[in-house]
Structure formats: C-alpha cells, structure tokens
Short mmCIF file of C-alpha atoms in Angstrom, two decimals:
data_model
loop_
_atom_site.label_atom_id
_atom_site.label_comp_id
_atom_site.label_asym_id
_atom_site.label_seq_id
_atom_site.Cartn_x
_atom_site.Cartn_y
_atom_site.Cartn_z
CA UNK A 1 83.67 126.78 104.89
CA UNK A 2 86.49 128.45 103.05
CA UNK A 3 86.66 127.84 99.21
CA UNK A 4 90.12 126.29 99.67
CA UNK A 5 89.65 124.32 102.85
CA UNK A 6 92.06 121.65 101.96
CA UNK A 7 94.78 124.23 101.15
CA UNK A 8 94.12 126.04 104.45
CA UNK A 9 94.60 122.80 106.38
CA UNK A 10 97.99 122.38 104.91
CA UNK A 11 98.91 125.94 105.68
CA UNK A 12 97.70 125.55 109.26
CA UNK A 13 99.95 122.50 109.68
CA UNK A 14 102.87 124.36 108.34
CA UNK A 15 102.31 127.26 110.70
CA UNK A 16 102.80 124.97 113.70
CA UNK A 17 106.44 124.56 112.62
CA UNK A 18 107.33 127.75 110.64
CA UNK A 19 104.89 130.33 112.27
CA UNK A 20 104.59 133.50 110.12
CA UNK A 21 107.71 132.77 108.03
CA UNK A 22 107.13 133.38 104.36
CA UNK A 23 108.25 130.57 102.13
CA UNK A 24 109.45 130.73 98.59
CA UNK A 25 106.35 129.75 96.55
CA UNK A 26 105.73 128.60 93.00
CA UNK A 27 102.23 128.78 91.69
CA UNK A 28 100.64 127.21 88.66
CA UNK A 29 99.05 129.60 86.18
CA UNK A 30 97.46 126.87 83.84
CA UNK A 31 96.07 124.25 86.16
CA UNK A 32 96.02 120.54 85.35
CA UNK A 33 92.23 120.50 85.74
CA UNK A 34 91.99 123.09 83.04
CA UNK A 35 94.35 121.18 80.58
CA UNK A 36 97.59 122.51 82.04
CA UNK A 37 100.84 120.50 82.33
CA UNK A 38 101.41 120.67 86.11
CA UNK A 39 99.31 118.69 88.48
CA UNK A 40 100.51 120.59 91.61
CA UNK A 41 98.68 123.99 92.01
CA UNK A 42 101.66 125.14 94.18
CA UNK A 43 104.93 124.38 95.89
CA UNK A 44 106.41 126.05 98.84
CA UNK A 45 109.97 125.88 100.09
CA UNK A 46 111.14 126.88 103.53
CA UNK A 47 114.86 127.54 104.47
CA UNK A 48 115.97 125.52 107.51
CA UNK A 49 119.25 125.51 109.53
CA UNK A 50 118.49 122.64 111.90
CA UNK A 51 119.33 119.82 112.31
CA UNK A 52 121.27 120.34 109.12
CA UNK A 53 120.88 123.23 106.57
CA UNK A 54 118.12 122.28 104.03
CA UNK A 55 115.20 123.38 102.02
CA UNK A 56 111.84 121.86 102.98
CA UNK A 57 109.59 121.63 99.94
CA UNK A 58 105.75 120.96 100.24
CA UNK A 59 103.45 120.42 97.35
CA UNK A 60 99.76 121.34 97.00
CA UNK A 61 97.64 119.34 94.65
CA UNK A 62 97.67 115.66 95.36
CA UNK A 63 94.79 116.20 97.94
CA UNK A 64 91.59 117.92 97.44
CA UNK A 65 92.47 121.57 97.89
CA UNK A 66 89.20 123.24 97.09
CA UNK A 67 86.15 120.97 97.22
CA UNK A 68 85.36 117.31 97.82
CA UNK A 69 85.39 115.54 94.33
CA UNK A 70 86.15 111.83 94.98
CA UNK A 71 83.73 109.25 96.42
CA UNK A 72 86.20 108.22 99.15
CA UNK A 73 85.15 110.20 102.26
CA UNK A 74 88.13 108.85 104.33
CA UNK A 75 90.90 110.20 102.14
CA UNK A 76 91.55 113.58 100.52
CA UNK A 77 92.30 113.18 96.79
CA UNK A 78 95.16 110.67 96.45
CA UNK A 79 95.54 110.68 100.27
CA UNK A 80 98.97 112.38 100.34
CA UNK A 81 100.97 115.51 99.50
CA UNK A 82 104.60 115.39 98.48
CA UNK A 83 107.44 116.86 100.52
CA UNK A 84 111.07 116.88 99.94
CA UNK A 85 114.13 118.01 102.07
CA UNK A 86 117.19 118.93 100.10
CA UNK A 87 120.57 119.85 101.63
CA UNK A 88 121.30 123.59 101.46
CA UNK A 89 124.55 125.50 101.39
CA UNK A 90 124.60 128.24 103.90
CA UNK A 91 125.17 130.70 101.05
CA UNK A 92 122.01 129.65 99.16
CA UNK A 93 119.28 132.23 99.39
CA UNK A 94 116.89 130.71 96.99
CA UNK A 95 115.73 127.07 96.52
CA UNK A 96 116.63 125.29 93.35
CA UNK A 97 113.93 125.23 90.69
CA UNK A 98 114.76 121.70 89.57
CA UNK A 99 113.43 120.34 92.84
CA UNK A 100 110.02 121.86 92.28
CA UNK A 101 110.04 120.41 88.78
CA UNK A 102 110.97 117.01 90.34
CA UNK A 103 107.87 116.98 92.45
CA UNK A 104 105.76 118.04 89.47
CA UNK A 105 107.22 115.13 87.48
CA UNK A 106 106.30 112.71 90.32
CA UNK A 107 102.72 114.19 90.52
CA UNK A 108 102.44 113.94 86.68
CA UNK A 109 103.39 110.23 86.87
CA UNK A 110 100.62 109.60 89.43
CA UNK A 111 97.95 111.49 87.58
CA UNK A 112 98.84 109.96 84.10
CA UNK A 113 99.32 106.40 85.30
CA UNK A 114 96.97 106.08 88.25
CA UNK A 115 99.67 104.48 90.29
CA UNK A 116 100.12 106.31 93.73
CA UNK A 117 103.02 106.16 96.13
CA UNK A 118 103.01 105.06 99.69
CA UNK A 119 105.63 105.10 102.43
CA UNK A 120 108.07 102.25 101.73
CA UNK A 121 107.82 102.44 97.98
CA UNK A 122 111.14 102.72 96.00
CA UNK A 123 111.92 103.81 92.50
CA UNK A 124 114.97 104.15 90.26
CA UNK A 125 115.43 107.44 88.37
CA UNK A 126 117.34 106.19 85.31
CA UNK A 127 120.15 108.55 86.34
CA UNK A 128 120.71 111.26 88.93
CA UNK A 129 117.39 112.78 90.25
CA UNK A 130 118.70 116.21 89.44
CA UNK A 131 119.55 116.32 85.77
CA UNK A 132 121.59 119.44 86.54
CA UNK A 133 123.92 117.27 88.64
CA UNK A 134 125.10 114.34 86.43
CA UNK A 135 127.85 113.69 88.84
CA UNK A 136 125.50 112.94 91.75
CA UNK A 137 125.38 109.37 93.16
CA UNK A 138 121.66 109.97 94.21
CA UNK A 139 119.88 107.98 91.44
CA UNK A 140 116.87 106.45 93.24
CA UNK A 141 114.15 107.44 95.71
CA UNK A 142 112.10 106.03 98.44
CA UNK A 143 109.15 107.52 100.32
CA UNK A 144 108.70 108.06 104.07
CA UNK A 145 106.16 109.77 106.27
CA UNK A 146 107.45 113.33 106.65
CA UNK A 147 108.95 113.08 110.27
CA UNK A 148 107.59 116.54 111.21
CA UNK A 149 104.32 116.85 109.22
CA UNK A 150 103.03 113.30 109.55
CA UNK A 151 99.38 112.77 108.86
CA UNK A 152 96.48 115.29 109.21
CA UNK A 153 92.64 115.15 108.92
CA UNK A 154 90.93 117.73 106.75
CA UNK A 155 87.23 118.41 105.86
CA UNK A 156 87.83 116.28 102.74
CA UNK A 157 89.46 113.31 104.51
CA UNK A 158 92.90 112.50 105.90
CA UNK A 159 96.24 113.07 104.03
CA UNK A 160 99.77 112.07 104.65
CA UNK A 161 102.75 114.27 103.98
CA UNK A 162 104.73 111.80 101.86
CA UNK A 163 108.49 112.76 101.88
CA UNK A 164 110.77 111.78 98.97
CA UNK A 165 114.17 110.58 99.97
CA UNK A 166 117.06 110.26 97.62
CA UNK A 167 119.16 107.02 97.71
CA UNK A 168 122.22 105.72 95.95
CA UNK A 169 121.90 102.72 93.69
CA UNK A 170 123.40 100.38 96.26
CA UNK A 171 121.16 101.77 98.96
CA UNK A 172 118.17 101.27 96.60
CA UNK A 173 119.18 97.61 96.18
CA UNK A 174 119.51 97.23 99.99
CA UNK A 175 116.01 98.70 100.43
CA UNK A 176 114.57 96.21 97.87
CA UNK A 177 116.36 93.29 99.67
CA UNK A 178 115.49 94.25 103.14
CA UNK A 179 112.87 96.97 103.22
CA UNK A 180 112.87 100.69 102.85
CA UNK A 181 111.57 101.46 106.32
CA UNK A 182 114.34 99.29 107.99
CA UNK A 183 117.01 100.80 105.69
CA UNK A 184 115.97 104.43 106.29
CA UNK A 185 115.93 103.74 110.06
CA UNK A 186 119.49 102.35 109.86
CA UNK A 187 120.71 105.28 107.77
CA UNK A 188 118.93 107.75 110.16
CA UNK A 189 121.87 108.87 112.30
CA UNK A 190 123.69 109.87 109.12
CA UNK A 191 120.68 111.36 107.38
CA UNK A 192 118.71 113.48 109.95
CA UNK A 193 115.09 114.15 108.86
CA UNK A 194 115.79 112.17 105.84
CA UNK A 195 117.36 115.12 104.11
CA UNK A 196 118.63 114.34 100.55
CA UNK A 197 122.23 115.47 99.96
CA UNK A 198 123.27 115.41 96.16
CA UNK A 199 126.92 115.52 97.23
CA UNK A 200 127.04 112.44 99.46
CA UNK A 201 128.37 109.04 98.57
CA UNK A 202 126.71 105.86 99.63
CA UNK A 203 126.34 105.49 103.31
CA UNK A 204 126.83 101.68 102.91
CA UNK A 205 130.60 102.55 102.51
CA UNK A 206 130.38 102.81 106.41
CA UNK A 207 131.43 99.28 107.55
CA UNK A 208 129.18 99.47 110.57
CA UNK A 209 126.09 100.52 108.53
CA UNK A 210 126.84 97.90 105.85
CA UNK A 211 127.11 95.11 108.52
CA UNK A 212 123.79 96.19 110.17
CA UNK A 213 122.06 96.09 106.72
CA UNK A 214 123.49 92.65 105.80
CA UNK A 215 122.45 91.26 109.33
CA UNK A 216 119.01 92.67 108.96
CA UNK A 217 118.57 91.34 105.46
CA UNK A 218 119.70 87.83 106.51
CA UNK A 219 117.38 87.99 109.55
CA UNK A 220 114.21 89.40 108.01
CA UNK A 221 114.32 88.79 104.23
CA UNK A 222 112.78 91.23 101.95
CA UNK A 223 109.84 93.29 103.29
CA UNK A 224 108.47 94.94 100.25
CA UNK A 225 106.15 93.21 97.87
CA UNK A 226 105.39 95.67 95.14
CA UNK A 227 107.53 96.60 92.06
CA UNK A 228 106.54 99.41 89.73
CA UNK A 229 107.53 98.88 85.99
CA UNK A 230 106.74 100.35 82.69
CA UNK A 231 105.29 97.15 81.27
CA UNK A 232 103.52 94.46 83.23
CA UNK A 233 100.87 93.02 80.86
CA UNK A 234 99.24 89.60 80.52
CA UNK A 235 96.80 87.70 78.28
CA UNK A 236 95.12 84.41 79.03
CA UNK A 237 95.71 81.83 76.39
CA UNK A 238 92.91 79.73 74.86
CA UNK A 239 94.19 76.38 75.91
CA UNK A 240 93.33 73.83 78.74
CA UNK A 241 94.56 74.83 82.07
CA UNK A 242 94.13 78.52 81.53
CA UNK A 243 97.92 79.34 81.06
CA UNK A 244 99.09 82.74 80.12
CA UNK A 245 101.52 85.02 78.45
CA UNK A 246 103.20 87.56 80.74
CA UNK A 247 104.88 90.64 79.21
CA UNK A 248 107.71 92.67 80.94
CA UNK A 249 110.40 95.10 79.73
CA UNK A 250 114.02 93.88 79.17
CA UNK A 251 115.35 96.35 81.68
CA UNK A 252 113.44 95.32 84.84
CA UNK A 253 113.08 91.66 83.97
CA UNK A 254 116.21 90.38 85.70
CA UNK A 255 115.36 92.46 88.80
CA UNK A 256 111.85 90.84 88.71
CA UNK A 257 113.73 87.49 88.83
CA UNK A 258 115.87 88.56 91.75
CA UNK A 259 112.83 89.72 93.70
CA UNK A 260 111.05 86.43 93.13
CA UNK A 261 114.18 84.45 94.17
CA UNK A 262 114.29 86.45 97.45
CA UNK A 263 110.53 86.14 98.27
CA UNK A 264 109.14 82.94 97.08
CA UNK A 265 111.32 80.57 99.25
CA UNK A 266 110.20 82.55 102.31
CA UNK A 267 106.54 82.27 101.35
CA UNK A 268 106.39 85.95 100.10
CA UNK A 269 104.52 87.36 97.28
CA UNK A 270 105.41 89.93 94.56
CA UNK A 271 103.10 92.27 92.77
CA UNK A 272 104.58 93.59 89.47
CA UNK A 273 102.42 96.43 88.11
CA UNK A 274 102.44 99.14 85.57
CA UNK A 275 99.99 101.75 84.56
CA UNK A 276 96.81 99.64 83.88
CA UNK A 277 97.73 95.99 84.75
CA UNK A 278 99.57 93.83 87.20
CA UNK A 279 100.92 90.26 87.81
CA UNK A 280 100.85 88.90 91.31
CA UNK A 281 103.28 86.01 92.01
CA UNK A 282 102.48 83.76 94.94
CA UNK A 283 103.93 80.52 96.21
CA UNK A 284 101.68 77.59 95.65
CA UNK A 285 101.51 73.87 95.81
CA UNK A 286 100.77 73.65 92.07
CA UNK A 287 101.04 75.82 89.02
CA UNK A 288 97.94 77.94 88.33
CA UNK A 289 96.87 81.30 86.83
CA UNK A 290 93.79 83.10 87.94
CA UNK A 291 92.57 86.55 87.04
CA UNK A 292 91.73 88.49 90.18
CA UNK A 293 89.95 91.17 88.13
CA UNK A 294 90.37 92.96 84.79
CA UNK A 295 93.67 94.29 85.82
CA UNK A 296 95.42 91.67 88.10
CA UNK A 297 96.45 88.19 87.26
CA UNK A 298 97.57 85.88 90.06
CA UNK A 299 100.21 83.24 89.19
CA UNK A 300 100.78 80.42 91.74
CA UNK A 301 104.44 79.28 91.60
CA UNK A 302 105.38 75.81 92.92
CA UNK A 303 108.82 75.65 94.60
CA UNK A 304 110.09 73.26 91.94
CA UNK A 305 109.17 75.62 89.17
CA UNK A 306 110.70 78.85 90.60
CA UNK A 307 114.07 78.40 88.93
CA UNK A 308 112.48 77.95 85.48
CA UNK A 309 110.37 81.06 86.02
CA UNK A 310 113.34 83.18 87.12
CA UNK A 311 115.48 81.85 84.21
CA UNK A 312 112.90 83.16 81.74
CA UNK A 313 113.16 86.68 83.09
CA UNK A 314 115.97 87.76 80.85
CA UNK A 315 117.38 91.17 79.71
CA UNK A 316 117.01 89.97 75.97
CA UNK A 317 113.73 90.49 74.02
CA UNK A 318 112.02 87.33 73.01
CA UNK A 319 109.40 84.79 73.96
CA UNK A 320 110.44 82.25 76.71
CA UNK A 321 108.22 79.26 77.72
CA UNK A 322 108.57 78.00 81.30
CA UNK A 323 108.89 74.25 80.98
CA UNK A 324 107.85 73.31 84.58
CA UNK A 325 104.72 75.70 84.19
CA UNK A 326 103.03 74.31 81.12
CA UNK A 327 101.47 76.91 78.92
CA UNK A 328 103.13 79.85 80.54
CA UNK A 329 105.21 82.04 78.41
CA UNK A 330 107.30 85.07 79.46
CA UNK A 331 107.45 87.67 76.63
CA UNK A 332 110.28 90.24 77.01
CA UNK A 333 109.97 93.59 75.18
CA UNK A 334 112.76 96.02 74.51
CA UNK A 335 112.99 98.84 77.07
CA UNK A 336 113.37 102.41 75.94
CA UNK A 337 115.67 104.42 78.22
CA UNK A 338 114.69 107.80 79.59
CA UNK A 339 116.60 110.56 81.24
CA UNK A 340 115.74 112.27 84.60
CA UNK A 341 113.23 114.50 82.83
CA UNK A 342 111.45 111.51 81.32
CA UNK A 343 112.65 112.10 77.79
CA UNK A 344 113.75 109.16 75.56
CA UNK A 345 117.52 108.95 75.29
CA UNK A 346 117.64 106.77 72.12
CA UNK A 347 119.19 103.95 74.06
CA UNK A 348 117.26 100.56 74.03
CA UNK A 349 117.83 97.61 76.33
CA UNK A 350 116.91 94.19 74.94
#
C-alpha cells in the first residue's frame, strides 16, 4: 500500500476528469499535525472552459491522506474534502490565492471547533467571501456534493467531495426558509455546476426564480434543522422542574427566533449549536428541558409558549425570562463582529 493511499485515491478520481493535465498546486510546508497553521496539506486548481469558464479547486487534508488514524472504519477522516468552483475570466492564467486561503479558513474552523459540514449546511460570511472584493454581493455559502466528483471509497473509508457554493444574502435567507438543496436546484439553470461568480447579483431578481422559491417555501416549509452560531451554551438551574438558562449571541438571536417560528408550527425541530454545546428545540405538549448528553440540551416547546420564547430572542444583551416556560431564561451576550478573514472588526452587536 502506498504511504499516501488517501491522497492517491483523490488523484485517481481527478484523473478521470482531467487526465494528465497539471493543476496549479499549493502545498503546506508546516503541516497542521506538526503545529502549523494550515489544516489542508495541499490545494489544487484546474482551469475549466465548460460549461462556463471557471477554476475548480480541490483540497487535500479533511480526509486521511496517509494512514488510518480514526476509529471510524466507514469514513476517512472528517468524511469529506472541500472543493470550490470560481468563475474565471478568459484572460486569467493563474487561480486567485484568496480562494485557497478561503478553503484553509473553512478547514481551520472544522479542526478548531469540531463542527463539520455536510451538504445542505449554510453559513453567513459577515461580509463578502473574498475580502479582496468588498463590492461583491456573495456574502454567504452553502454546501453541495460536487456534481462531478461525488463520493468515493478509499482504503481509509469513504469521503465526499463537498463543494462550497457562494450565495447572496437574500438567497441565503431563501435557503434557510425553504432548504439549500431545493434552492440550489432552482438556481441550477443559471448557475451550472454551482460555479460561484463574485460579479453576479442575486438570482432572485429573476421574477420566475423568485416565484418558484416562494411557491416551494409555502408548499414545503423549511427543510433544514441546524443552525451554526458562535455561542449556544446552557446550564441547568437548581430549582424544581429542571429549568435552564440558554445563552446565545445578540447577532444570531433574532434569526434563531425566525427559524423557530418557521419550524415549530409545522412540527419541525431546530438544533442551534456552537463549538462544544447545542440546544435542540422540539415541539411538545408541555414545557420540559432534558439533557441528551453533556453537550446537548433538549427543550420541549408547547405551542402556546412559542411566541414568548421567540420574543425573548432579542438583539439586545440581557437576561430575559420566558413567562409561559417557568424557570427558563434566555441570556443574550454581545456579539463581536469579524471580517471575512476572521479578524475582529471592533464592532459589537448588542
């Protein structure tokens, strides 16, 4: 067996599409495993002309490239590798470095937080995904299975090629309200191979697309049930009934409320999770809190209490009791804003 069997499996998959074409490749000198800053050991980028001119980026490092280290025999490492397709001007001869740094930042988030991504997940970027393009409307992302690379099996387990797709903010809201997979399918004719184009405006400006999204949202309701945030903490209170204090940041709190308003009446659940803890809201006949394990607290929300709960999820820091859920307190913390590179901007919400 080759010493880099996982890496070789990725290369073999790419050869089926690109043959012997040599990509632009960035390697990592100081590897993450040895204390370096970059989790991906390499990133390749291939120039494409069809179906639209673009760069196809593929990362190496979220799966087990060299030897089997995890106890999960079914999956290689995190179970995926990042890919990214970025619109390319015909005159471009080299792929932009920012896109490689962007994939490293996503990988760094996974390695540092322990939160992985899956097809259908969405995330806001607190600004354009390319800091070099402050005028770009692409300020959020979702994830899809790479339409050409898909999923493969390796000697270390299976892995998916998880493609990052750029969205405008209103498209992001549509994905949260309906479902990322449904939205991407609807946008597909205008976004072949899910290529991200930093120059485009929202595709929802097309009346036909906007009408299709509205009809789908009204018909199906929200499909997603997970929200990634910086703060989602909880403590159980020492009082009868086992009530609790839930802590969220001021920036995402109103969005959590909107998600609950969309899901609970339809019998849907919502998991709000951060690096090390999560709160799972479920519809229930009576109010109850129950720890699922050391990280997850389940909160049962009666229909009559939903409005009080949503009303406590405010963008202003403070402690807010929920009257119809005795003993439950929502604690809102100020949110520190960060730019596209993850640096604090000095702006605080709440």
